[in-house]
Coordinates of C-alpha atoms in Angstrom, one line a residue:
Chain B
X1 CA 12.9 6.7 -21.9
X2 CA 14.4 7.9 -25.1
X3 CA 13.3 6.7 -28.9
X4 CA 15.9 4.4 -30.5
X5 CA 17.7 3.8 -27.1
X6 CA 15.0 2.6 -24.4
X7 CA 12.6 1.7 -26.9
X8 CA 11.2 2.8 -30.6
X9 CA 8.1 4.7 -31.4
X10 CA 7.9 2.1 -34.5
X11 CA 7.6 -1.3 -32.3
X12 CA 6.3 -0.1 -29.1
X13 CA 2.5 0.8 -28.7
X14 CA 2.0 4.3 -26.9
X15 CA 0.0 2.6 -24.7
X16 CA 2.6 0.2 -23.2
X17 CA 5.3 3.0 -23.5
X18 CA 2.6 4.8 -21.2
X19 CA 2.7 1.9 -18.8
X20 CA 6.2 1.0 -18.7
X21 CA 7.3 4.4 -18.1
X22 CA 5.4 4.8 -15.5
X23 CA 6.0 0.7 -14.1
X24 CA 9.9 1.4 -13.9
X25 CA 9.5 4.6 -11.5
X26 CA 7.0 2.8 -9.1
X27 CA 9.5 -0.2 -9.3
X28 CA 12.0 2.2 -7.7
X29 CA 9.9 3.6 -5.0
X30 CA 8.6 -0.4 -4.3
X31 CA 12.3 -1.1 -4.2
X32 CA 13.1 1.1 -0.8
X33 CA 9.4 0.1 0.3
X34 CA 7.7 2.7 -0.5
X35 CA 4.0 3.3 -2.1
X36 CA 4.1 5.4 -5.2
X37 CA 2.6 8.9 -5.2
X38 CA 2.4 12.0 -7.6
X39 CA 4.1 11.5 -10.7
X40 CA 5.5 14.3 -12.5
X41 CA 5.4 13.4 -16.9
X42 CA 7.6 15.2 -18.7
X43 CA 7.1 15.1 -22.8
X44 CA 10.0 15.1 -26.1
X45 CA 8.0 14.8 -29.1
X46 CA 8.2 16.4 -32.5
X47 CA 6.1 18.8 -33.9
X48 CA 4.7 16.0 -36.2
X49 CA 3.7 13.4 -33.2
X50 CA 0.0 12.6 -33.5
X51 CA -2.4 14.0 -30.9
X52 CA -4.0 10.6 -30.5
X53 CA -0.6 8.9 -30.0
X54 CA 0.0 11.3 -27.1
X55 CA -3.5 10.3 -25.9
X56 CA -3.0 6.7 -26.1
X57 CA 0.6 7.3 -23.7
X58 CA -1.7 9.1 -20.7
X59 CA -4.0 6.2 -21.3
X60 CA -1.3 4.1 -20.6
X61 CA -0.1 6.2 -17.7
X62 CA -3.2 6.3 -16.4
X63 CA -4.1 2.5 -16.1
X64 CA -1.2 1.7 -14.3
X65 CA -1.4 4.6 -11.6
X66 CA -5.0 3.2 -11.2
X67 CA -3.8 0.2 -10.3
X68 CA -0.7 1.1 -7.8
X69 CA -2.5 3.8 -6.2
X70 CA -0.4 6.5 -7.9
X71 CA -1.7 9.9 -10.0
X72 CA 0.3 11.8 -12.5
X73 CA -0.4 15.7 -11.7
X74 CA 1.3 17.5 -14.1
X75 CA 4.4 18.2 -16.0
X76 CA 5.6 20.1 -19.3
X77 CA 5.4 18.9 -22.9
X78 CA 8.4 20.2 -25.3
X79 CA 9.1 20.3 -28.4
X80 CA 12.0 18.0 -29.3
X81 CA 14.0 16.0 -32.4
X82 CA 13.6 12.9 -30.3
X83 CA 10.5 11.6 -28.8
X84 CA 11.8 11.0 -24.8
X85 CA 9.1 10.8 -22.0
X86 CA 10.8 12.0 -18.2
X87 CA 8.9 10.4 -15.2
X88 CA 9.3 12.2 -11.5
X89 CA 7.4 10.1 -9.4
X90 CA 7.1 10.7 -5.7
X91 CA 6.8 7.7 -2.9
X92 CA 5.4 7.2 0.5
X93 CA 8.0 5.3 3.3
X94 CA 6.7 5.1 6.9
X95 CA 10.0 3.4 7.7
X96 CA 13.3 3.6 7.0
X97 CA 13.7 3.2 3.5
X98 CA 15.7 0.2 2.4
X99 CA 18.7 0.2 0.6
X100 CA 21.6 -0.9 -1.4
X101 CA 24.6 -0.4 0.6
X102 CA 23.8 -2.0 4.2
X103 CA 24.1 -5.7 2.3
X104 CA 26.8 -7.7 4.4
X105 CA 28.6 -11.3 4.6
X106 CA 26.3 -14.1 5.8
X107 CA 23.5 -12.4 4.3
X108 CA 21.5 -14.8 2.0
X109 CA 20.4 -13.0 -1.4
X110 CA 16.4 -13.3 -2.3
X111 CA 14.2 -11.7 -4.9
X112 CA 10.6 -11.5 -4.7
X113 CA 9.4 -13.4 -8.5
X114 CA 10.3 -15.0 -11.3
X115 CA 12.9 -13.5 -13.5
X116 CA 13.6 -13.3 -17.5
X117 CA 10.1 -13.1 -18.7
X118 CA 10.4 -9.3 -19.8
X119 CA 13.6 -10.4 -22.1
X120 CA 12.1 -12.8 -23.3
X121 CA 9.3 -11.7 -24.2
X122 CA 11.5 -8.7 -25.7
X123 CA 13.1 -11.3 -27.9
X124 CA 9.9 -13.2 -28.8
X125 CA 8.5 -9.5 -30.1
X126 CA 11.9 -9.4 -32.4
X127 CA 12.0 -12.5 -33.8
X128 CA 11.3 -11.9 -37.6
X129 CA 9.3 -15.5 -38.0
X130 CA 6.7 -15.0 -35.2
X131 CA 6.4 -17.2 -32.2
X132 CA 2.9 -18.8 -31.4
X133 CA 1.4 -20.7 -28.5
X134 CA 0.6 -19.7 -24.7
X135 CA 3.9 -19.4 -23.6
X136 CA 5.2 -16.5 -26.1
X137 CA 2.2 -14.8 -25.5
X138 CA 2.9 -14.9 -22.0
X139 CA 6.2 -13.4 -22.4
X140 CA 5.2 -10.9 -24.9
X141 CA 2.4 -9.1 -21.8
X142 CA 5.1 -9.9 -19.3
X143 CA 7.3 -7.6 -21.3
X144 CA 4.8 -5.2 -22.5
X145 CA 2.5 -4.6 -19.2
X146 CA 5.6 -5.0 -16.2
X147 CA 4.2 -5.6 -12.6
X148 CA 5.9 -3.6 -10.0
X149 CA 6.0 -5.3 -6.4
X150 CA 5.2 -3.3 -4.6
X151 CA 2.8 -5.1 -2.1
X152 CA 6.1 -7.7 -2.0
X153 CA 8.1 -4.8 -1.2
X154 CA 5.6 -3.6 1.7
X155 CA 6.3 -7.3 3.2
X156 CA 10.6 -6.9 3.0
X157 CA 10.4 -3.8 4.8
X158 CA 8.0 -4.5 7.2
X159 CA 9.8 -7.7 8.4
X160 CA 13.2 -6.5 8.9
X161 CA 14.6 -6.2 5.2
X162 CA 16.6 -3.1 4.7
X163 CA 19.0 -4.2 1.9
X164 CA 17.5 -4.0 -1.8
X165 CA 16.8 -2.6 -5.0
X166 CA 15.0 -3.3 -8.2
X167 CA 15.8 -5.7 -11.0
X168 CA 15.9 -3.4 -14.0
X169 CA 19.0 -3.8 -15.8
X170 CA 19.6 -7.6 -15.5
X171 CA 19.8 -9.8 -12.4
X172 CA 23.5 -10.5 -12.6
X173 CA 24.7 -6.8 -13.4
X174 CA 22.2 -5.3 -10.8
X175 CA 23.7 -7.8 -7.9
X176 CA 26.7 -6.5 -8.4
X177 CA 25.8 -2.7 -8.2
X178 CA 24.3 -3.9 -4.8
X179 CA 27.5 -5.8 -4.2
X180 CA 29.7 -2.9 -5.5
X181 CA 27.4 0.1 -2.9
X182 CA 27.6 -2.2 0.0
X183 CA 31.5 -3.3 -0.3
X184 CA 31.0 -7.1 -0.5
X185 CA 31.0 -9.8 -3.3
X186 CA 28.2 -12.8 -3.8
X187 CA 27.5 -16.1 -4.9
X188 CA 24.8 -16.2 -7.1
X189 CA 23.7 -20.2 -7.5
X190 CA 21.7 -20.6 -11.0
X191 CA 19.5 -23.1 -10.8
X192 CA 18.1 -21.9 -7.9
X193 CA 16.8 -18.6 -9.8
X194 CA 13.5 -18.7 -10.5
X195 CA 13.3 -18.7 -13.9
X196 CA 9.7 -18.2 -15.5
X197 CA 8.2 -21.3 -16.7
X198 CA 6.9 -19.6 -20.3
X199 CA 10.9 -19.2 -20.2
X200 CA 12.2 -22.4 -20.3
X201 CA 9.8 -23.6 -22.9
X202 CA 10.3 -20.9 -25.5
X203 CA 14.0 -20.9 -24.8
X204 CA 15.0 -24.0 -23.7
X205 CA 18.8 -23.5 -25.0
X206 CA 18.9 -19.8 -23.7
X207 CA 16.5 -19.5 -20.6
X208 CA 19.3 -19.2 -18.2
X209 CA 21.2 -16.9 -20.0
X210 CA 18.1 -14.5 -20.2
X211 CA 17.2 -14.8 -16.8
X212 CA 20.4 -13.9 -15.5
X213 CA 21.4 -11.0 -18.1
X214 CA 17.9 -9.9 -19.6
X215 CA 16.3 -7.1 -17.7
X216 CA 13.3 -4.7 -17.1
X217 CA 12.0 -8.1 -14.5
X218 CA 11.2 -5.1 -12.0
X219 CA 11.1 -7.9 -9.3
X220 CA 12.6 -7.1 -6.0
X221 CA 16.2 -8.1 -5.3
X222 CA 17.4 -7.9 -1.8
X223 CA 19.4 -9.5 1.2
X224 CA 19.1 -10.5 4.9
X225 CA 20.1 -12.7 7.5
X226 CA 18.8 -15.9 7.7
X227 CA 16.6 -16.2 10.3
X228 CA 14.9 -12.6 8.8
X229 CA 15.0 -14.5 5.0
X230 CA 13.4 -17.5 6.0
X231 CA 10.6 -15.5 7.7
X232 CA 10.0 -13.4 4.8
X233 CA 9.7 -16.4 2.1
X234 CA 6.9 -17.7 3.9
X235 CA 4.8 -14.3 3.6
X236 CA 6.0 -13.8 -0.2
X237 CA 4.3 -15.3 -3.0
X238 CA 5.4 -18.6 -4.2
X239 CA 7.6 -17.4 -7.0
X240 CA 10.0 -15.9 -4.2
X241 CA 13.3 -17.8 -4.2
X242 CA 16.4 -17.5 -2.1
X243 CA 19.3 -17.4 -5.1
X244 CA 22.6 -16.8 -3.1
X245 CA 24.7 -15.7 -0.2
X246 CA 26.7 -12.5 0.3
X247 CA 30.9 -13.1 1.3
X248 CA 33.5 -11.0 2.1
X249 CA 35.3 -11.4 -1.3
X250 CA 36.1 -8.3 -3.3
X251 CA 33.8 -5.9 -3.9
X252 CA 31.4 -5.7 -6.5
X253 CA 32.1 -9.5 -7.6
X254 CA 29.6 -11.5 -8.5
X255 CA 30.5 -15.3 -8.7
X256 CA 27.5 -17.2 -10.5
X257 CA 27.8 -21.2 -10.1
X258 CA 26.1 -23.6 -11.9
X259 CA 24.5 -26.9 -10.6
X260 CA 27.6 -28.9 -10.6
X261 CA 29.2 -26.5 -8.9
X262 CA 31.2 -24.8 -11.1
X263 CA 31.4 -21.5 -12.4
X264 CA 28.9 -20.7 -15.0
X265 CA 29.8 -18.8 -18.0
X266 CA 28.0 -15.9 -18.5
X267 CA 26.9 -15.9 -22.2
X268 CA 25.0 -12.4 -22.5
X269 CA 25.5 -9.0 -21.6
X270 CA 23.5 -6.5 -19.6
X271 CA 21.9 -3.4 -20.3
X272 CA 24.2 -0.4 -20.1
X273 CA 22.3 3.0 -19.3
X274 CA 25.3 4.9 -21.1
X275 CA 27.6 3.5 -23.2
Chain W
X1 CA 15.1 22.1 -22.4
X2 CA 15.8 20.4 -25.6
X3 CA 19.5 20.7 -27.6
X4 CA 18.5 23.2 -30.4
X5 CA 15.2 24.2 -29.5
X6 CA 15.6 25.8 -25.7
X7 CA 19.3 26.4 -26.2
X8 CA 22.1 25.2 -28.2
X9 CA 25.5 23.2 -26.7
X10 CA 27.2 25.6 -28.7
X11 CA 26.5 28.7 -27.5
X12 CA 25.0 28.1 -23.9
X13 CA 27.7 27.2 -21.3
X14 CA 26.9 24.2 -19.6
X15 CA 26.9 26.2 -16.1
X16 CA 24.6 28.9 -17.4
X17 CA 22.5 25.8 -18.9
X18 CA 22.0 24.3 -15.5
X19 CA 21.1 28.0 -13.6
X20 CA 18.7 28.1 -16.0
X21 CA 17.3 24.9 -16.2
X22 CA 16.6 25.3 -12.3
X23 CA 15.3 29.0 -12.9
X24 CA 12.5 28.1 -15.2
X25 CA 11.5 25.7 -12.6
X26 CA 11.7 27.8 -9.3
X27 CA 9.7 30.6 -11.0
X28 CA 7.0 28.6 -11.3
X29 CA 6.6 27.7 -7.9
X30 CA 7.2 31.4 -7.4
X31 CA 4.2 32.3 -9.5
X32 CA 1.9 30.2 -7.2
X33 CA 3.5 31.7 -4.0
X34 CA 5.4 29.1 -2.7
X35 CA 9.0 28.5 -2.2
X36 CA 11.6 25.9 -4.0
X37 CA 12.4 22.7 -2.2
X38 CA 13.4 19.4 -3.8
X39 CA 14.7 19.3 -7.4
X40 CA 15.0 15.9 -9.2
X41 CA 17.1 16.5 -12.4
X42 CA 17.0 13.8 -15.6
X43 CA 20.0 14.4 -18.2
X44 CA 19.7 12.9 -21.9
X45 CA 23.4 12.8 -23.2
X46 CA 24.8 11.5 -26.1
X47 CA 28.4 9.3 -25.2
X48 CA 30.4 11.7 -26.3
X49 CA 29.4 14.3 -23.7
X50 CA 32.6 15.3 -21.8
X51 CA 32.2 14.8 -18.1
X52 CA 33.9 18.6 -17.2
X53 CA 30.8 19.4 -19.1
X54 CA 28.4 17.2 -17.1
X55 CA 29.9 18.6 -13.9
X56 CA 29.8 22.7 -14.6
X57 CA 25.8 22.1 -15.3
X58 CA 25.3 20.6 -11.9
X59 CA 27.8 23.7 -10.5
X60 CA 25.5 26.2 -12.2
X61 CA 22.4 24.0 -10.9
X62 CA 24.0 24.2 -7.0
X63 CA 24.8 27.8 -7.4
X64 CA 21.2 28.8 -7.8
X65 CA 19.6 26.4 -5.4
X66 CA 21.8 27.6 -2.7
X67 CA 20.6 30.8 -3.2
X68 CA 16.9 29.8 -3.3
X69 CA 17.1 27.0 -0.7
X70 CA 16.4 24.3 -3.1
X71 CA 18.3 21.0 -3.2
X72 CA 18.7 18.5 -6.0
X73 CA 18.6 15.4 -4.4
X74 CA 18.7 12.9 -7.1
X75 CA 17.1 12.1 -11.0
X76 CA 18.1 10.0 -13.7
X77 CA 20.8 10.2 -16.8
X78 CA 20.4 8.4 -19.9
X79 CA 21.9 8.0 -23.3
X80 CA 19.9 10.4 -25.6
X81 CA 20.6 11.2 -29.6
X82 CA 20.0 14.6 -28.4
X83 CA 21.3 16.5 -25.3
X84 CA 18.3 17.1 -22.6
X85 CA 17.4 18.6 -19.4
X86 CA 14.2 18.0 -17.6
X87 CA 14.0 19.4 -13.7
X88 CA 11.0 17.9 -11.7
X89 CA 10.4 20.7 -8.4
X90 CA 8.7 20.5 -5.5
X91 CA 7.7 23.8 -4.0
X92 CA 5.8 24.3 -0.7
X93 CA 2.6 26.9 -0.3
X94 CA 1.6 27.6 3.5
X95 CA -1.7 29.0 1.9
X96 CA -3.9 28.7 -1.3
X97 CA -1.6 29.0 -4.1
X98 CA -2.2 31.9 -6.7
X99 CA -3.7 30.3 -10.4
X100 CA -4.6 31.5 -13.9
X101 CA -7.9 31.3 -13.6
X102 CA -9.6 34.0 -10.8
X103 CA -8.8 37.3 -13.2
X104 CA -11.6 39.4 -12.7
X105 CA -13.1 42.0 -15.0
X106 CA -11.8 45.9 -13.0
X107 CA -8.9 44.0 -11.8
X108 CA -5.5 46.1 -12.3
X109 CA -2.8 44.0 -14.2
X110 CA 0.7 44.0 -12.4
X111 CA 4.3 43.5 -12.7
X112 CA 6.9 42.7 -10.2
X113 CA 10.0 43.7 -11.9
X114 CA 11.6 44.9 -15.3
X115 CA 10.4 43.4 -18.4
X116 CA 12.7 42.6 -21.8
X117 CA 16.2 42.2 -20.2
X118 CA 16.4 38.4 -20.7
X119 CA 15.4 39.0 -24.8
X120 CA 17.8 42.0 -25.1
X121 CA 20.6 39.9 -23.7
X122 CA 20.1 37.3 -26.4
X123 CA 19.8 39.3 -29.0
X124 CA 23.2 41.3 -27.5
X125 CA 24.7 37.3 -27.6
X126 CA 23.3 36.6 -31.0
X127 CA 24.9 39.6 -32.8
X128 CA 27.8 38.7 -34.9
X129 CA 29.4 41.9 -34.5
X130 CA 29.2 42.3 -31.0
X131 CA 27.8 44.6 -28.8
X132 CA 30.1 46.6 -26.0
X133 CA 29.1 48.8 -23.1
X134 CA 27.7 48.5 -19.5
X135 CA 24.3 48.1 -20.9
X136 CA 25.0 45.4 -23.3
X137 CA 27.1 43.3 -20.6
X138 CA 24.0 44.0 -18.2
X139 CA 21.5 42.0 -20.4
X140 CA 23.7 39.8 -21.2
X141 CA 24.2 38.6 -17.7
X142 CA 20.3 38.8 -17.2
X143 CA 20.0 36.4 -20.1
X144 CA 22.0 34.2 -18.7
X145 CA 21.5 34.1 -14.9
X146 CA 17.9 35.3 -15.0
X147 CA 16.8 35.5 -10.9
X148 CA 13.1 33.8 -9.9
X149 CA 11.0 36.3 -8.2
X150 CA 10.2 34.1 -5.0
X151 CA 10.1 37.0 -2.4
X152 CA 8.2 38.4 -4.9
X153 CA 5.5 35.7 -5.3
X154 CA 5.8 35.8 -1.2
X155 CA 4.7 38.9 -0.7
X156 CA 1.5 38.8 -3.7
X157 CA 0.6 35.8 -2.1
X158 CA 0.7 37.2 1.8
X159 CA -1.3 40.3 0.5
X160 CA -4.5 39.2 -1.2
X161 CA -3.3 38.3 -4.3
X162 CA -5.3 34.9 -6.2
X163 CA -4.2 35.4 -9.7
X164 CA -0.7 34.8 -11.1
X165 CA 1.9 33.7 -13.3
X166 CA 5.6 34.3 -14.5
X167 CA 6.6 36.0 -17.7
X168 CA 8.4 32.9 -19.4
X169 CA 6.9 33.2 -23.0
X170 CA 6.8 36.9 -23.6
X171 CA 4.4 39.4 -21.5
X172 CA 1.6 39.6 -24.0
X173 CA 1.5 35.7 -24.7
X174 CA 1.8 35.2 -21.4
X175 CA -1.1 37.8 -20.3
X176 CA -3.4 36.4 -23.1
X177 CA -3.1 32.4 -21.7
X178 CA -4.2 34.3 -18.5
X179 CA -7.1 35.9 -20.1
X180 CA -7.5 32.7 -21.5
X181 CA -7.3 30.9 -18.3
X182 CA -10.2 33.2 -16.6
X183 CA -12.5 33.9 -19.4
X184 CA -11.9 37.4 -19.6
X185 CA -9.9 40.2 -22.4
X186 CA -7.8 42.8 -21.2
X187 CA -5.8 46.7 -22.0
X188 CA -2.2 46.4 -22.1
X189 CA -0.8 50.0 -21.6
X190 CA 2.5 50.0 -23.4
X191 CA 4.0 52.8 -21.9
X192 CA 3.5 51.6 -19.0
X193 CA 5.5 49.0 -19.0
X194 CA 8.8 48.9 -17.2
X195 CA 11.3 47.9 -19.9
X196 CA 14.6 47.3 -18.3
X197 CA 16.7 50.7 -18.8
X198 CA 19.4 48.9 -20.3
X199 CA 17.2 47.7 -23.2
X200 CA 16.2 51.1 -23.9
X201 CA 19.9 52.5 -24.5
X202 CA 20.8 49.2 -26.8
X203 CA 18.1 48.8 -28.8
X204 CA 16.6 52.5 -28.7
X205 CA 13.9 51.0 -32.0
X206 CA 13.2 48.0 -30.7
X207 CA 12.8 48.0 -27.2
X208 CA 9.1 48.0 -26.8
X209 CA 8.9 44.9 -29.1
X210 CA 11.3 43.6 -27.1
X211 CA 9.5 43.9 -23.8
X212 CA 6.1 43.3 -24.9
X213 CA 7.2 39.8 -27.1
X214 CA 10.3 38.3 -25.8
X215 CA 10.3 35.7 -23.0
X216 CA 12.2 34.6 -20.0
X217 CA 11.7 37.2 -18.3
X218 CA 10.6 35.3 -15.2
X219 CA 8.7 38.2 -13.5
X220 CA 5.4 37.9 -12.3
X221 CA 2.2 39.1 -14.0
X222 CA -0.6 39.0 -11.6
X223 CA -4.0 40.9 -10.7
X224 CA -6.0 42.4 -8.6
X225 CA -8.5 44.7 -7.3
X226 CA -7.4 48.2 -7.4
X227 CA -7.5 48.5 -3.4
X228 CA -5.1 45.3 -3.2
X229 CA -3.1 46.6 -6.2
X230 CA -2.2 49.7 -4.6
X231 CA -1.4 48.2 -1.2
X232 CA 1.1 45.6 -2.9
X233 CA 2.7 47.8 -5.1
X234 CA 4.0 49.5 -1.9
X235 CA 5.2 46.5 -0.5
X236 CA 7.0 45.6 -3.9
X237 CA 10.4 46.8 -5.5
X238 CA 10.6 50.4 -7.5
X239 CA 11.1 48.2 -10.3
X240 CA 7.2 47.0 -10.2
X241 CA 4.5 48.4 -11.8
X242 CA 0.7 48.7 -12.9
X243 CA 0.2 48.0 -16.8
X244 CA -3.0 47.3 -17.6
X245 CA -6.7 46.2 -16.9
X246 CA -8.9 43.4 -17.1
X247 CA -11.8 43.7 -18.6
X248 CA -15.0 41.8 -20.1
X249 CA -14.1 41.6 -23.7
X250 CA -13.8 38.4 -25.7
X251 CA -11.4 35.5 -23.5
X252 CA -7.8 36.1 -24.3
X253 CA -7.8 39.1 -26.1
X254 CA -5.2 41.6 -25.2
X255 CA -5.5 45.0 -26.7
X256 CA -2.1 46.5 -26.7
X257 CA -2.2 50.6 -26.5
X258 CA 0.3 53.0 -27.0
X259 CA 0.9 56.1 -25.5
X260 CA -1.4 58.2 -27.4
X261 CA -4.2 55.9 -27.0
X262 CA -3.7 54.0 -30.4
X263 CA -3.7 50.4 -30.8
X264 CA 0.4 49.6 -30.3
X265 CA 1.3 47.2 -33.7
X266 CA 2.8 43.9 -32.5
X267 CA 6.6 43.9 -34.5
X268 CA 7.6 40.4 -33.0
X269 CA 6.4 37.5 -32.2
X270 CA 6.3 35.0 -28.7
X271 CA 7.8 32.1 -28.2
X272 CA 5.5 28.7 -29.3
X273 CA 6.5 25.6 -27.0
X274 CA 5.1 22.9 -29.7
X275 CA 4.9 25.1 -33.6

């Protein structure tokens, strides 16, 4: 995570940095049903960085690891323009690991929680004029304090799942890297994506939009037959939904549809690691 | 390694960049007696980064895990203001890996190799006017391919050695944080200490300084009783040697001596990872 690209030392408590740095590598290791492990931090920061901001990161860092089993072990701390922070984090699989290229026609597509609270609770923390009541705030520790799943990720591959990855960079855009790694295309229905409820009352004009394009939701995205998907939704928490069906169309293509059944326009963008 | 602070994109070709963002790594495990084994590798890079660029680092990264038996097997790349490196290692120890912290007061201080190379080299690279001979392209090429001492670290470790690290910050800085690490001060025979040959005939003022303050050098420093001193020292190259002793003076202190059993002036200065 690098200041001014994945986040800013100005708007972002060390703390949560801490937290989310750490959230987004378990996520991964969740994500092929894994259990996270030793984590590796490695520290940018100028020479001017408070010692105390440095100390509120590991806090951070530490909470979360406390909480998902993990423990950070070591690293190296450099001396950079830029403040970045490096996370290697090792994982635990006693199976095969899932994946995202082994998704195939006739699959139906599930993920594991609600979706677009981390954007927008991203966009309630940039709105100049403030938004109040339960539902902002909501968004706003959705977005700060990320939840990997990886309990929900224990129950995919245990029960036959062995297609899925993380939602990180937007539901939409990360379907189709699954889509584009397994050869196949997808429809994607939209209302039956769980949106999150503080969602649709902050944003009622928008919550779609942010749902399907915002990212860092670090729920579990994944595919299976049928008969394998309708088992797993009973044994995954409530918020689980079944959102579409793999095809044999061309690769990579994501068609989303809205409830009439037509093609819904897609009115945000993903994130984009590099460009 | 940080974009103006461990190396400049200027002056460091990319495949020398990635041998030696490896190196730093697999001497580390080295130093603790074990041997490389899974490298994850995270890139900052601004847009504008050629990809020919991106692609000689990871040729200079496979060249020296082939030779070591390490493998990359996967990491991250982000955009970054500022080009960065960070390599996360995994190394494996079949017994109790060698630390900082069990130098002993009568312990011998050793060396596994020839000390100053690595600095000479960049000073050879540095000089605007340009330095020619066999002994200037020697220290070049140890500069910039500078080889981990894992068989090394193999045979302290098999042999009774408990009390290691690698030469990365300069010998004295580096034999002072072992001090440090054990509580204990120790003499640092000057003339002792085996300053690569080619460093003496390029910089025939200088190359003391050179050995005893410049970094990279990526030998090991270790100690240990005389009997297992003597018995390892057989067992190691020519290039090895005894320099020094541990003793009970204040922690950390290094008293550098020269040859006629005067205190030997410090001309240079270490490397600082953070000032």
């Amino acid at each position: 995570m690098v200041d001014g690209v994945h986040f800013t030392v100005e708007s972002t408590p060390w703390r949560d940095l801490g937290w989310k740095a750490i959230a987004s590598n378990i996520s991964d290791v969740a994500a092929m049903g894994g259990t996270p492990a030793l984590a590796l931090v490695t520290l940018g920061l100028p020479p001017a960085t408070p010692v105390d901001d440095v100390k509120e990161l590991y806090v951070g860092m530490t909470e979360i690891c406390r909480e998902f089993g993990a423990r950070v072990i070591g690293g190296d701390m450099v001396r950079s323009p830029v403040t970045f922070v490096t996370v290697a984090l090792t994982g635990i699989a006693t199976g095969n690991p899932m994946v995202r290229t082994t998704a195939k026609p006739g699959h139906l597509v599930g993920v594991t929680g609600t979706i677009g609270g981390s954007a927008g609770g991203l966009r309630v923390l940039l709105d100049q004029n403030g938004v109040a009541g339960w539902a902002a705030d909501e968004l706003r520790a959705i977005h700060r304090r990320p939840r990997p799943h990886v309990p929900e990720g224990q129950t995919l591959v245990t029960n036959g799942v062995d297609s899925a990855m993380d939602v990180s960079d937007g539901l939409a855009d990360d379907l189709a890297k699954l889509c584009v790694a397994s050869g196949v295309a997808c429809d994607l229905w939209a209302e039956k994506v769980p949106a999150h409820p503080a969602l649709k009352t902050v944003f009622p004009g928008d919550w779609l939009d942010l749902a399907l394009y915002g990212g860092e939701d670090y729920v579990l995205l994944f595919t299976a037959e049928p008969q394998v998907m309708s088992a797993v939704m009973d044994l995954l928490p409530d918020d689980a939904a079944v959102i579409g069906e793999i095809t044999d169309g061309p690769a990579g293509t994501v068609n989303v549809w809205g409830p009439d059944g037509s093609p819904h326009l897609r009115g945000g963008a993903g994130w984009d690691h590099f460009i």
